[in-house]
Every structure is written in C-alpha cells, then in structure tokens.
Short mmCIF file of C-alpha atoms in Angstrom, two decimals:
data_model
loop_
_atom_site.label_atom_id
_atom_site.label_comp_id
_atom_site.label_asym_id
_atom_site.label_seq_id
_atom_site.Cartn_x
_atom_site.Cartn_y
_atom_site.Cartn_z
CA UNK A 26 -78.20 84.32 -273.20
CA UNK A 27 -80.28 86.80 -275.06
CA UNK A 28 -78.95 89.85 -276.40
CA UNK A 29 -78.08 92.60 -274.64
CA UNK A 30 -79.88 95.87 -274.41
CA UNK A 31 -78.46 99.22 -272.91
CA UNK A 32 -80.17 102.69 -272.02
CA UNK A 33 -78.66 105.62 -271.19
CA UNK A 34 -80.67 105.95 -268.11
CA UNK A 35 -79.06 102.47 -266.76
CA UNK A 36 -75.90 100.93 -265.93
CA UNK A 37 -75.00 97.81 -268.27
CA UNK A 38 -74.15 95.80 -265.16
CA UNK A 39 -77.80 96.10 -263.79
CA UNK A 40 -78.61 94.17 -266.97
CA UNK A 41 -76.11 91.20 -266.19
CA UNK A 42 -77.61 91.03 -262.76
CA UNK A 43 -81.24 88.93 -262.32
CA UNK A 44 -83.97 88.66 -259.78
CA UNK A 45 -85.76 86.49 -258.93
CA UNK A 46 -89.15 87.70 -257.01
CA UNK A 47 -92.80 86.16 -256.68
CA UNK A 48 -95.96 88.20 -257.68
CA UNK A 49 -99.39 87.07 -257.46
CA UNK A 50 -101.70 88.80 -260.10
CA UNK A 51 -105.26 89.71 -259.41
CA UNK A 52 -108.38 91.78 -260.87
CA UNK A 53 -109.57 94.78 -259.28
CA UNK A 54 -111.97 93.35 -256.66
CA UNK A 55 -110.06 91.90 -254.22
CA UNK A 56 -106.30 93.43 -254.53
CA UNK A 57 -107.01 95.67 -251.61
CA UNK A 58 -107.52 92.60 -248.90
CA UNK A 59 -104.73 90.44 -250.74
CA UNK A 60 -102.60 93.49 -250.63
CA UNK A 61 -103.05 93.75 -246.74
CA UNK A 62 -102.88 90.13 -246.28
CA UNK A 63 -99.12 90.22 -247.85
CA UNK A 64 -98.12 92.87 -245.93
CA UNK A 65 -98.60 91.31 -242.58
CA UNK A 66 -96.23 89.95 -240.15
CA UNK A 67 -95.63 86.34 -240.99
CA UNK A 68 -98.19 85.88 -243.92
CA UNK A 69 -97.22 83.14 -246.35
CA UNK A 70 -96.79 85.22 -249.82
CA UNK A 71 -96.63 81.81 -251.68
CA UNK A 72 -99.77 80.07 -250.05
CA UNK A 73 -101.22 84.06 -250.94
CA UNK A 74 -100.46 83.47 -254.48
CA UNK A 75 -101.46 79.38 -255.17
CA UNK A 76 -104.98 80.96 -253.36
CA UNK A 77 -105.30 84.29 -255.35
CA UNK A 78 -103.21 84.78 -258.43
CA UNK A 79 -104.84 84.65 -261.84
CA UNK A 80 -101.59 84.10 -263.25
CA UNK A 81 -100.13 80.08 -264.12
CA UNK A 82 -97.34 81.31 -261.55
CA UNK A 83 -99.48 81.05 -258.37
CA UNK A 84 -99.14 76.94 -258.58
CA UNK A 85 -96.00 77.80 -257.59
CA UNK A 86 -96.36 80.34 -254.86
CA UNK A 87 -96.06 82.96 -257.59
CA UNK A 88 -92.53 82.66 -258.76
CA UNK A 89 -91.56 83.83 -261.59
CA UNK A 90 -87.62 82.64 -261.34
CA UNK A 91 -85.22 85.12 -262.41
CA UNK A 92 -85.00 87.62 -265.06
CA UNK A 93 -83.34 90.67 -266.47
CA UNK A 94 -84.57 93.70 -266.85
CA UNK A 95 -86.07 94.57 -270.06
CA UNK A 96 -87.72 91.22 -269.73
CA UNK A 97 -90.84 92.28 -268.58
CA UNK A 98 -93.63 95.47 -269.25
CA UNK A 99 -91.63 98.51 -268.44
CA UNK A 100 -93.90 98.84 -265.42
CA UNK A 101 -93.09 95.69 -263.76
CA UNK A 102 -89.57 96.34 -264.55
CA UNK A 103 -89.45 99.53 -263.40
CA UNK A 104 -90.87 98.08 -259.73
CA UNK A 105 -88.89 94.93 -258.92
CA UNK A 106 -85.83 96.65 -260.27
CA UNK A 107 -85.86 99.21 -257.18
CA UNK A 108 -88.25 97.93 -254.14
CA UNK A 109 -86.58 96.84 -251.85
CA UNK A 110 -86.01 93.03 -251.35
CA UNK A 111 -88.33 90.67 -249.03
CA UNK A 112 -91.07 93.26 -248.31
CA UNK A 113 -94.23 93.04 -250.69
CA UNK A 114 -94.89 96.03 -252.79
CA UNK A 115 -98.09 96.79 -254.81
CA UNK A 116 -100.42 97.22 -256.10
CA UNK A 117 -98.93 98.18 -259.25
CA UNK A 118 -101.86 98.01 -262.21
CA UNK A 119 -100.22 96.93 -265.56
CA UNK A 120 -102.69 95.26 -268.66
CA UNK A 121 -102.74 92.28 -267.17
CA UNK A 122 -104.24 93.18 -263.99
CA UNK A 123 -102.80 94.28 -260.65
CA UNK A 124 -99.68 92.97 -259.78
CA UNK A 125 -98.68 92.68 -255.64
CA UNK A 126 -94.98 92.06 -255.88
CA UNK A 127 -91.94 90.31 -253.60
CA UNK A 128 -88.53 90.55 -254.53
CA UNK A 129 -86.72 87.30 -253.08
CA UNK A 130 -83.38 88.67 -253.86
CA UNK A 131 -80.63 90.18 -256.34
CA UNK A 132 -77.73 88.59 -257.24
#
C-alpha cells in the first residue's frame, strides 16, 4: 500500500476506503449525446465506453478498478468521491478531456 496522505478538509478513513467506478473519456464533440445516452433507462455504460472512450479503459467497459483518493487529478477525485453511486455523472472537463463518470460502489 502506498503511503498515506491526510488533509484537514477530510477524514483519514475516507482514504482507507476505495472505489471502484467506470468513466468513459471523450473530446468535446460528442460528450453531449454520450452524456444523454448514459443517462437513460437501461443503457449499457460499459458497451458506452468500449464504443466512445478515448481512454485504454473503454476495452474494458471503462473501468478503472479501485482507487483512493488522492490517486487521481483533484477534479476527478473531487467527483467520484461524492456522486452518488450507480447513476452517471458528467461531464466533468479535466486536461485530458471530458470525463462522464459511474461510481459502481464504495466499500
């Protein structure tokens, strides 16, 4: 295990707790219909992300595994750390594009 990091503004224990979430990572010009796409009723977030995301995650349905936070761009952190789990959340633009986000859950 890596070390471990605290902030004032967080409790130590969310640090010993991962999550594991998909994302699927686009450019500018099409996160709007992807976006809507996730958020209906019944859409397939991982057959969404092998068709969409830019990133080497989308070959597997965008997962990412678990993580910590402080693992990844205070942004992204700041997101997956509070949405709520199961419903997609996004866009949220960091420097590597725009991220549309699923938590999966939170141990």
């Amino acid at each position: 295990m890596g070390a471990l990091i605290y902030s004032n503004s967080l409790k130590a224990q969310s640090w010993l707790k991962p999550r594991q979430h998909w994302h699927i990572l686009v450019k500018k010009r099409n996160w709007r219909s992807i976006c809507s796409s996730s958020s209906k009723n019944g859409a397939d977030f991982g057959k969404l992300a092998k068709k969409h995301s830019i990133c080497p995650s989308g070959k597997r349905g965008g997962d990412l595994g678990e993580f910590r936070q402080g693992q990844m761009v205070p942004a992204f952190d700041k997101v997956v750390f509070s949405c709520p789990e199961l419903e997609p959340t996004g866009p949220l633009h960091t420097q590597f594009g725009y991220h549309i986000i699923k938590v999966l859950y939170r141990k």
